[in-house]
Structure formats: C-alpha cells, structure tokens
Coordinates of C-alpha atoms in Angstrom, one line a residue:
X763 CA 133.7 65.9 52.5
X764 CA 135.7 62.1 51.9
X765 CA 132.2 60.6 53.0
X766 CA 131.6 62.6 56.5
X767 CA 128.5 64.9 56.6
X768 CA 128.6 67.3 59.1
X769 CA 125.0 67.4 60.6
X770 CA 122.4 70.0 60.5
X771 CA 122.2 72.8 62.9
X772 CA 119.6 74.0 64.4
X773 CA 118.2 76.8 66.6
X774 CA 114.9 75.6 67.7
X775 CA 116.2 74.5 71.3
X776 CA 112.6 75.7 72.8
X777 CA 110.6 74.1 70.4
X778 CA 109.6 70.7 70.6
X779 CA 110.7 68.0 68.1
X780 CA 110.5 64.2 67.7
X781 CA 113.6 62.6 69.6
X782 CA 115.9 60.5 66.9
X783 CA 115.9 57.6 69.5
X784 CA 111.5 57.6 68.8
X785 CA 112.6 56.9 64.4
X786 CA 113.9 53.9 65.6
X787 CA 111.6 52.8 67.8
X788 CA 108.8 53.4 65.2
X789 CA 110.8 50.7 62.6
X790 CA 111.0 48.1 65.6
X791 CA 107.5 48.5 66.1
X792 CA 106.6 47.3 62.4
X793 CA 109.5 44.8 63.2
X794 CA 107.3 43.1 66.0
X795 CA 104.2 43.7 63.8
X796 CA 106.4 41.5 60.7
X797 CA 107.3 38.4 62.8
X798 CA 103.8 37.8 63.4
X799 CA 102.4 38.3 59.7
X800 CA 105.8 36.3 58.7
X801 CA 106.9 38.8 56.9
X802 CA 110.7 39.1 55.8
X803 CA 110.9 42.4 54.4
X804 CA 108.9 45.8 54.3
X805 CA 109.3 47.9 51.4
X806 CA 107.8 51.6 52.9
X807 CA 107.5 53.8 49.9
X808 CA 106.8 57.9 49.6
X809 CA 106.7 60.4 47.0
X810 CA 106.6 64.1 46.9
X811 CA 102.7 64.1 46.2
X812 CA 102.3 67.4 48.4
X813 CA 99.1 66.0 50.8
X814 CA 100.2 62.6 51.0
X815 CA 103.2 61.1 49.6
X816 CA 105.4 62.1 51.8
X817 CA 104.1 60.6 55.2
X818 CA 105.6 57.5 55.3
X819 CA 108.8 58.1 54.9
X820 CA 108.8 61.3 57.3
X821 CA 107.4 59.2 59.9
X822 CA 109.8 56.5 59.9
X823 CA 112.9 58.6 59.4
X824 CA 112.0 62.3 59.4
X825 CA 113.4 62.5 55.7
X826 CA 110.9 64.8 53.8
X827 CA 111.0 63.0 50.4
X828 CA 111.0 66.1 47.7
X829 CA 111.7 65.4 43.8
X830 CA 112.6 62.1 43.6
X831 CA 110.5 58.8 45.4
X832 CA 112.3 56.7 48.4
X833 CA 111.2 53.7 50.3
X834 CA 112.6 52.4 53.6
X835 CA 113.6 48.7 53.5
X836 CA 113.1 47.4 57.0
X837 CA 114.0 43.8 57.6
X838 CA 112.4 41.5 60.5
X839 CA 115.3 41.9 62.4
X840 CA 118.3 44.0 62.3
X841 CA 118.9 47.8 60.8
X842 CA 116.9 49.4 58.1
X843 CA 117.8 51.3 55.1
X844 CA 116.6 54.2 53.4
X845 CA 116.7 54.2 49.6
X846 CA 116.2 57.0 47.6
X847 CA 117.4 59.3 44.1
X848 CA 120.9 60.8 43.9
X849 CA 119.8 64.4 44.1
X850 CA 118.3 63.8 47.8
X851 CA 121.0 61.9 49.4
X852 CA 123.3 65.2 50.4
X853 CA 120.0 66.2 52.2
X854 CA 119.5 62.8 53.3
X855 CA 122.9 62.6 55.3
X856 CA 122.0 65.5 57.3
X857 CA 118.4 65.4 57.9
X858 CA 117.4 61.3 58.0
X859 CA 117.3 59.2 61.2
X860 CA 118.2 55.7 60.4
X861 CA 121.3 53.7 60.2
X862 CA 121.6 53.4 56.3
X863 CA 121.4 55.1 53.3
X864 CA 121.3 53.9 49.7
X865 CA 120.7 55.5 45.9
X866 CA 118.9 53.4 43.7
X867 CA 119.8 53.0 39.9
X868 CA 115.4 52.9 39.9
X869 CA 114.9 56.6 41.5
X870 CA 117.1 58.3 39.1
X871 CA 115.9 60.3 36.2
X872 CA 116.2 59.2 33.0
X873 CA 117.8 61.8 31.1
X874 CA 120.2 62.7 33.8
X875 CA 123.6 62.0 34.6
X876 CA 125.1 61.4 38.4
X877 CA 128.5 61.0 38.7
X878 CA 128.6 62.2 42.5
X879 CA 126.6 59.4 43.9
X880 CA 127.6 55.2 43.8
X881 CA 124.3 53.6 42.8
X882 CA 122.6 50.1 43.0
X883 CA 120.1 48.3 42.0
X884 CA 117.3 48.3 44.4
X885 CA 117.6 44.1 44.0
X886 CA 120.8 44.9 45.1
X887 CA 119.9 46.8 47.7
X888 CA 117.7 44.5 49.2
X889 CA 120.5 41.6 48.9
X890 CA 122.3 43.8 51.5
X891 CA 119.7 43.8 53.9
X892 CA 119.9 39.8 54.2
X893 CA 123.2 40.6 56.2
X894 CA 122.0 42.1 58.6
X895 CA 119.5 39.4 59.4
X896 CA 118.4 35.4 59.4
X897 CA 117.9 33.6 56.5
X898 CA 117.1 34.7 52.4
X899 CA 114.3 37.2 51.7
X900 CA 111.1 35.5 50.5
X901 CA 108.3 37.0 51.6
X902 CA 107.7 41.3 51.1
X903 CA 105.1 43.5 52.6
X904 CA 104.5 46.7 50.6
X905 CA 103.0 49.9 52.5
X906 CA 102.1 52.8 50.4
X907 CA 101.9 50.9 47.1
X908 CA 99.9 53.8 45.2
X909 CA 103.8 55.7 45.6
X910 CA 105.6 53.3 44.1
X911 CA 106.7 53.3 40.5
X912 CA 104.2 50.1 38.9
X913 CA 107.7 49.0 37.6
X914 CA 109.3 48.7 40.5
X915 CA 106.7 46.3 42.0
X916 CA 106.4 44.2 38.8
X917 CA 110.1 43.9 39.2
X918 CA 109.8 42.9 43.2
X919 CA 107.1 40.3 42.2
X920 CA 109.0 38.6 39.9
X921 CA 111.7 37.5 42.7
X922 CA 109.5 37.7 45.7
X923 CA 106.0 37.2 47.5
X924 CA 104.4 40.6 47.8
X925 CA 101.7 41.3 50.6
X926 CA 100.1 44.3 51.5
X927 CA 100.7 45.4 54.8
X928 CA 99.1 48.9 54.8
X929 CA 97.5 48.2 58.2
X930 CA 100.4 47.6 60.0
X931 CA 101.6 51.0 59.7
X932 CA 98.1 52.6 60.1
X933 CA 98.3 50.2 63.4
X934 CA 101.0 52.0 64.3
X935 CA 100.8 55.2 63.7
X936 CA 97.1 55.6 64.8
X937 CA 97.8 57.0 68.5
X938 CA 100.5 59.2 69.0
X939 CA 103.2 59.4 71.5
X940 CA 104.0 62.1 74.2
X941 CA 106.7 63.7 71.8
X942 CA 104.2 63.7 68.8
X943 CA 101.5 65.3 70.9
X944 CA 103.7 68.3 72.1
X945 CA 104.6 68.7 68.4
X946 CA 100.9 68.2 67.5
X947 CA 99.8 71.4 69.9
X948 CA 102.7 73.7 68.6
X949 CA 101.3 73.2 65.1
X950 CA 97.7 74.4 66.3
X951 CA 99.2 77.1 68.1
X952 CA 100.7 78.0 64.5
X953 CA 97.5 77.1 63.0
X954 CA 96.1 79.5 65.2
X955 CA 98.5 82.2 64.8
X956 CA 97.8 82.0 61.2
X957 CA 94.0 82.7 62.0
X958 CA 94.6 85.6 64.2
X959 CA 96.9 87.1 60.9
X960 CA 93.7 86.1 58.4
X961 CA 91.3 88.4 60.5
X962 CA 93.5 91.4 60.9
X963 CA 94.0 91.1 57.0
X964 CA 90.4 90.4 56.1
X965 CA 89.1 94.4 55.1
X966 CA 86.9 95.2 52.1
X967 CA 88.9 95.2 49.1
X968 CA 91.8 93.3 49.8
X969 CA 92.1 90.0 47.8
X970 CA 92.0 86.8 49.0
X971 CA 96.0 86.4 47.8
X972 CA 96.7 88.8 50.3
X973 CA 94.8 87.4 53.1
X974 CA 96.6 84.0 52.3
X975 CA 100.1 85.4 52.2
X976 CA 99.8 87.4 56.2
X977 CA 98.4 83.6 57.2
X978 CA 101.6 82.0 55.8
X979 CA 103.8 84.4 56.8
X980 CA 103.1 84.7 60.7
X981 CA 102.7 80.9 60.5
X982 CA 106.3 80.9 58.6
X983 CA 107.5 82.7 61.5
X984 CA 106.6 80.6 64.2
X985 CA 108.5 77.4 62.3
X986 CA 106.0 76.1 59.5
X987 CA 108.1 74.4 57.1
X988 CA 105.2 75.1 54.5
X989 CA 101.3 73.9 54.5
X990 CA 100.0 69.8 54.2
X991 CA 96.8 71.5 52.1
X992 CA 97.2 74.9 50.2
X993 CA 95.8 77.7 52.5
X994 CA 92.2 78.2 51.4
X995 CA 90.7 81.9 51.3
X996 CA 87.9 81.6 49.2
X997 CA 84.8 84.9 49.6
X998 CA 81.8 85.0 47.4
X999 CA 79.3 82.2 46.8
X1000 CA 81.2 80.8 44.0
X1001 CA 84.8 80.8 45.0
X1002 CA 83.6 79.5 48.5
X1003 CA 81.4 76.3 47.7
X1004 CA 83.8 74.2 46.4
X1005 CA 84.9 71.3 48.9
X1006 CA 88.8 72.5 47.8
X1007 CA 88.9 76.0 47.4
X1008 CA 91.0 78.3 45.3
X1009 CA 92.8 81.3 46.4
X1010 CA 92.5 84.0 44.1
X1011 CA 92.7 87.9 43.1
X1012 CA 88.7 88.0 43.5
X1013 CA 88.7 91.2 46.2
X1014 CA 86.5 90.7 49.5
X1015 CA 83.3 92.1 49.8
X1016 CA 81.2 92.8 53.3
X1017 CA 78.3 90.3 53.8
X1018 CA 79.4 87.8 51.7
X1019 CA 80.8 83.9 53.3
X1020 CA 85.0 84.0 53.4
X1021 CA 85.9 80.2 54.1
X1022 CA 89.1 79.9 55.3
X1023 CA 91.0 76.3 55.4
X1024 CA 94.3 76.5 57.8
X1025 CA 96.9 73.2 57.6
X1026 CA 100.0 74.7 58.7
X1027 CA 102.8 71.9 58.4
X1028 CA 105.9 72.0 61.1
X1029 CA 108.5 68.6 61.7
X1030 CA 106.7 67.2 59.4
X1031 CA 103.6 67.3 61.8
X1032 CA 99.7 68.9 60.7
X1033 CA 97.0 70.9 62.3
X1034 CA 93.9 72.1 60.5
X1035 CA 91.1 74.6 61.3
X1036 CA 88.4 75.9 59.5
X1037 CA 86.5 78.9 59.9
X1038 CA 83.6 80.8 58.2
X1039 CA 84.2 84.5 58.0
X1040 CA 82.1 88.0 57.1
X1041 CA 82.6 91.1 57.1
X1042 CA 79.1 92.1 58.8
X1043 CA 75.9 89.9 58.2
X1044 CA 76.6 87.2 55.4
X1045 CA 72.3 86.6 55.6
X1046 CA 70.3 84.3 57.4
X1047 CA 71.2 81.2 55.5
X1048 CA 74.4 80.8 56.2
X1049 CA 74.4 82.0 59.9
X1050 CA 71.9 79.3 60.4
X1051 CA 74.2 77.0 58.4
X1052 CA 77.0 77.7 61.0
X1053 CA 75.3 77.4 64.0
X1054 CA 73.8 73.8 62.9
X1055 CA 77.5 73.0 61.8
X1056 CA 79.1 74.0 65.5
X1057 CA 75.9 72.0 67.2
X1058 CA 77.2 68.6 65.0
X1059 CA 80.6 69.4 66.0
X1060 CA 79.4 69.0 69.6
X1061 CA 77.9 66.0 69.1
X1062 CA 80.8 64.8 68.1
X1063 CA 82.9 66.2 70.2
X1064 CA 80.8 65.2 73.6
X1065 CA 81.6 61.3 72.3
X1066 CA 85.1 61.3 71.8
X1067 CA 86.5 59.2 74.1
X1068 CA 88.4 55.4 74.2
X1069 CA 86.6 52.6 73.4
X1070 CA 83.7 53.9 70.9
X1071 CA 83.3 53.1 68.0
X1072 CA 84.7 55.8 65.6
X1073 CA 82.3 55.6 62.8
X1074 CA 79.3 56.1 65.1
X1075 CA 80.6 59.2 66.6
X1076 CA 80.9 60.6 63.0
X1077 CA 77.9 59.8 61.8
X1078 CA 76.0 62.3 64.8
X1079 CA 76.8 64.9 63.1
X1080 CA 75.4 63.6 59.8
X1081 CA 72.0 63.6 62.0
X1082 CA 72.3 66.8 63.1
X1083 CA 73.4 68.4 59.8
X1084 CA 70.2 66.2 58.3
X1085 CA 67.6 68.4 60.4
X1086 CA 67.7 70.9 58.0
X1087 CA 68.8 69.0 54.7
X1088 CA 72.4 69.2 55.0
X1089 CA 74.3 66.1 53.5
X1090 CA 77.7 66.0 54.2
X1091 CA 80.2 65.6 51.2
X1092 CA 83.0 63.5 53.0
X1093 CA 84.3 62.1 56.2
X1094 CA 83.4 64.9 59.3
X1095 CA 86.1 62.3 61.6
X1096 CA 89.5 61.3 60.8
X1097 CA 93.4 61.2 62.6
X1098 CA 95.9 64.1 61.8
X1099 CA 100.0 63.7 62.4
X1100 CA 102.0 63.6 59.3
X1101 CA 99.5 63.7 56.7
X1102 CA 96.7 65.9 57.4
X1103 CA 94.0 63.6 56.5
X1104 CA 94.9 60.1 57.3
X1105 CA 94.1 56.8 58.5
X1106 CA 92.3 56.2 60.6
X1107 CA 89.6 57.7 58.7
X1108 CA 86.3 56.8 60.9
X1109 CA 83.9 56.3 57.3
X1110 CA 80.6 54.2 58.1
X1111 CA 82.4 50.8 57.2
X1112 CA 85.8 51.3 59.5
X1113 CA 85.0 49.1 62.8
X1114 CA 88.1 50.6 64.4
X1115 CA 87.3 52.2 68.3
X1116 CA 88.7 55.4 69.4
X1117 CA 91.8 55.1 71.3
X1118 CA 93.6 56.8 74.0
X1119 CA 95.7 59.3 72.9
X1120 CA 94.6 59.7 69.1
X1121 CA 94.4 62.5 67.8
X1122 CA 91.5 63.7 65.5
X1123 CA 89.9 65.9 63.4
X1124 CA 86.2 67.4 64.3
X1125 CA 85.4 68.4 60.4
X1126 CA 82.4 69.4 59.5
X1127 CA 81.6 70.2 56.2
X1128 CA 78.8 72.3 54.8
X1129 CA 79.7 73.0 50.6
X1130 CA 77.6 73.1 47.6
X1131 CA 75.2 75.1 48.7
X1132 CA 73.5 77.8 46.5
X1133 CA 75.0 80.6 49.0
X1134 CA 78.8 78.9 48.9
X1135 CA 80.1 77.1 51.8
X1136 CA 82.5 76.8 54.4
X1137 CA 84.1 73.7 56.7
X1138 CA 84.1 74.2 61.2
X1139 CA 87.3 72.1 61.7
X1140 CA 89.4 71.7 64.9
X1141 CA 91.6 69.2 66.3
X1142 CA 91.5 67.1 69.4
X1143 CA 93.4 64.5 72.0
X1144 CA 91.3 61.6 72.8
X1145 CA 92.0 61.3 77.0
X1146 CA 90.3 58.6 78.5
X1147 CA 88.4 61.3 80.4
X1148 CA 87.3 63.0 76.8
X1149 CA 88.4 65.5 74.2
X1150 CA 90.7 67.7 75.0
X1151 CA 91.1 70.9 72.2
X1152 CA 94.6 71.3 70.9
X1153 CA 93.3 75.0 70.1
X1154 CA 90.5 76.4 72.6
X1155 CA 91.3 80.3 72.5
X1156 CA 89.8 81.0 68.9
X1157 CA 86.0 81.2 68.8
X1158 CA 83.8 78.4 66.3
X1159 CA 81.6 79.3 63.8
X1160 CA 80.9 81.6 62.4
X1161 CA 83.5 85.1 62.9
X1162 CA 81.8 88.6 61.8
X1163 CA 84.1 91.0 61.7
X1164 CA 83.0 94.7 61.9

C-alpha cells in the first residue's frame, strides 16, 4: 500500500500486554550492558525452533519469528534494526516494535524467487547501522549463536571481532517487569483453565488426543496463541514415563498414572503446570511417589526468596526425592517468560542468587520409573517477602478423579 502498513487491530483492550514503549527500553538496556563490554554491535538471532528459537527476537521486538530466521542488529547507541526473510516482513510491518526493518539476501530460500521485497546483504545491513551511531563497527557480540546459520557467522568473522555475549541478555531478561508479570499470571490463569478442561474430559475410554484437544481449546479461547511445549496427555506406565511425553490414540483406563504437561503460550509469554492424574486408585507406588514429589516442592518453595542462592534451593528437593531413591532426571528450578525453560536455569554449577521479582518454575520430576511417571510443576513470583503462586486455586499432586 506505496510503503504504508496499516497496523494490526486488536480486541483484547482487557487483557494485559507488554507496552511498545517497554521493546525499546529492553534494546537500551543491552545498549548500556554494550558500552561497558566495548561492544559496537549486537547481532540477536532467533529461529522458528518451536521451544526455543523464537525468544529472542519476541522479547526484543514482539516479532514471533515463523519460517524464516531474523536477528536484531542493535548498535551501542542509536536505533536498532530488525532483519529478517522476505516472506515475514508483511507480518513484520504490523506486528514488530522497533524503528527498522530490513530483508536479508541471507534469510531467503534458495530455490525461491521475491520480487515483492528490496533485499541487502546483511554486510550491507550492518553498514547502515554505522549511521545511526559513532565511529566504524569493529567489535560484534553474538546472542543466540546456536540460531544462526554457521555461514552467516563465518561470514561476520571474516570482517569483524565476534564475542559472545549470551549473558547480557540472560542479565536482562532474568527478572521481569510489572507489565511482564501481569502477562505472566494471565497465562497461568489459561494454564489453569486448560487443567480444569483436562479433568472434565478425562473418562474411561476417551483417548488421550481428545483430552489434549478440550485443554487447547478452552486455553485457545482465553487468547493462547498456541503451546511453548506440545500439551502432554500421556496414561499407562509406558506412554507416561518418558521425560517428554507423546499424545496418542492409546484410550484411558481407571487406576492407571495420566501425566499431564500444560505450557500454554499467550504475547509470546509461558506458564507450565504439571499434574498426575487417575481415574480412582493408580496403587500405592505412585501415590507415594506424589506425595514425596509435593513435600520437595515445598522445600523449595519455602526458600524462594532474594538473595539465595538458586542452585541450593533446587537441590532440596533432590534430598527429599533421595529418601526413597528418587533421582531426578533434570533441573527441578529454572525462570519462565518467553521461553518456557530458560535461563536462569539454577543447575548445581550456576552461582547466580534469586532475585526480586523472577519468576520461576517449581518442577519436579519423577520419570523412568517401572510404574510410568509424572512431573508436579507450578510457577512462582519471587517477592522479597517469598513465593507468591501465579496459580493457587488448582490442588498439587496427585488428582483422583471418581
């Protein structure tokens, strides 16, 4: 439309949503973080990996990258650009919050054809991001490497210093503004919503598919733009022990574990919750399984607060899930925003103290057992006067349904 996008509408007045003015102030933040590391340049990369690619790029300018890869050029001072394929920058126009937008010869496909777009070279690109600041590029810090094309970055190295500077964005994203948190509880409300719909579906004889489909649905409803994590129904001792579960046709049967794995995704934004389910008494085992799992949960939870050491609160509940031989398979303690698993990830050699105002996952895993498995997962606020639970109306542990 000769170069003018009209911008997206939207109906969700009462819902809350992260402020465009808070994108910006997100890039100036890594700004201040780049004059002291003496960095020139950051090259901020995303893909459409469905669990983690994405992040980056959403958080900095609430583009959800789909299809093709982009990275966010953000120079020490002045405006950033985002950089991406020809078949996302109509979407681009009308969804991204920053001051520039760019196609890059690089991010097209191969074996395609784009005479709609005007295209550079992302060396080009990054020529016209000199303007807008002091002095000739030398210096580059990459964040999210692992997304971008090896090509690209042996291209980049050839003509400047690369650094990694990974930790300045976990620096900054690690506790979350006012906005964030309101968007954070609305996704565990829909996290929650999308329990509620598991256990009215869950009846002999109706198949896990079907149980998955009323979750998404009344999650869909309440403004999930889709899941970070496919929604996990898995019943039976096989389908259940897996630490990533498959839904399936396999049909429910009473006393028998259901795990169920919730990660509703909305403005980008995660919650998770996990649950064991039953349809009347799944056996001793596993009922004892579930109530060591909530009593390492509340070890955990009792410690959450600023100033602790993260890695010590999340190795409580490895003592408590030892008493009876439990070992668990993967971190029970790590942050949740725009990816649901992300850094800071409290594992037993991360030194980093719990903040006011993070917000974190209580995941405690109990899989691989001979009688399946099943996760207890909830999120909380770190307050300086404790943890606060972003969903305290649905009962943990284990559910048993009549």
């Amino acid at each position: 439309i000769n170069g003018v996008w009209p911008k997206k509408e939207t109906t969700m007045k009462h819902l809350p949503v992260i402020p465009e003015s808070e994108f910006k102030q997100r890039r100036e933040a890594l700004q201040a973080r780049m004059a002291e590391a003496g960095v020139d340049l950051l090259v901020v990369n995303s893909n459409d990996r469905s669990t983690h690619g994405h992040g980056n790029i959403r958080y900095l300018t609430d583009f959800a990258t789909h299809f093709e890869p982009s990275c966010c050029l953000i120079p020490r001072s002045g405006e950033s650009v985002l950089v991406l394929g020809p078949e996302s920058e109509a979407l681009a126009e009308i969804t991204a919050k920053i001051e520039h937008i760019y196609v890059a010869e690089e991010y097209t496909h191969p074996e395609e054809e784009y005479p709609c777009s005007t295209m550079y070279s992302l060396k080009e690109i990054i020529k016209k991001t000199e303007h807008t600041r002091e002095g000739e590029i030398r210096k580059i810090g990459i964040i999210g490497e692992e997304f971008m094309d090896p090509a690209i970055g042996a291209a980049l190295k050839k003509n400047y210093e690369l650094v990694s500077a990974d930790t300045m964005m976990i620096d900054v994203r690690s506790t979350k503004s006012e906005a964030e948190i309101k968007v954070i509880e609305y996704t565990y409300k829909i996290a929650g919503a999308g329990l509620k719909a598991a256990l009215g579906a869950i009846k002999e004889g109706v198949t896990e598919y079907e149980v998955a489909a009323e979750i998404e649905y009344a999650m869909r409803k309440m403004g999930s733009e889709g899941v970070g994590i496919d929604t996990m129904v898995a019943s039976g001792v096989a389908n259940s022990r897996p630490i990533i579960a498959r839904t399936t046709f396999r049909r429910i049967k009473p006393k028998e574990i259901i795990h169920l794995s919730i990660i509703p995704k909305y403005q980008g934004y995660h919650a998770a919750i996990g649950r064991p389910v039953s349809i009347g008494d799944p056996g001793a085992s596993v009922v004892e399984a579930a109530e060591l799992t909530v009593l390492a949960q509340d070890e955990m939870i009792a410690n959450l607060r600023p100033g602790v050491l993260g890695r010590e609160v999340e190795n409580l509940s490895r003592v408590v899930m030892a008493r009876k031989g439990f070992v668990l398979p993967y971190i029970a303690l790590h942050s949740v925003g725009v990816l649901e698993f992300e850094p800071p990830i409290f594992f037993s050699k991360n030194d980093r103290k719990l903040e006011e105002n993070m917000i974190v996952s209580v995941d405690v895993p109990c899989f691989l057992n001979p009688w399946g498995g099943f996760r207890i997962e909830d999120g909380y606020r770190v307050t300086k006067d404790g943890a606060v639970p972003l969903l305290d109306s649905v009962q943990r542990g284990l559910i048993v349904l009549d």
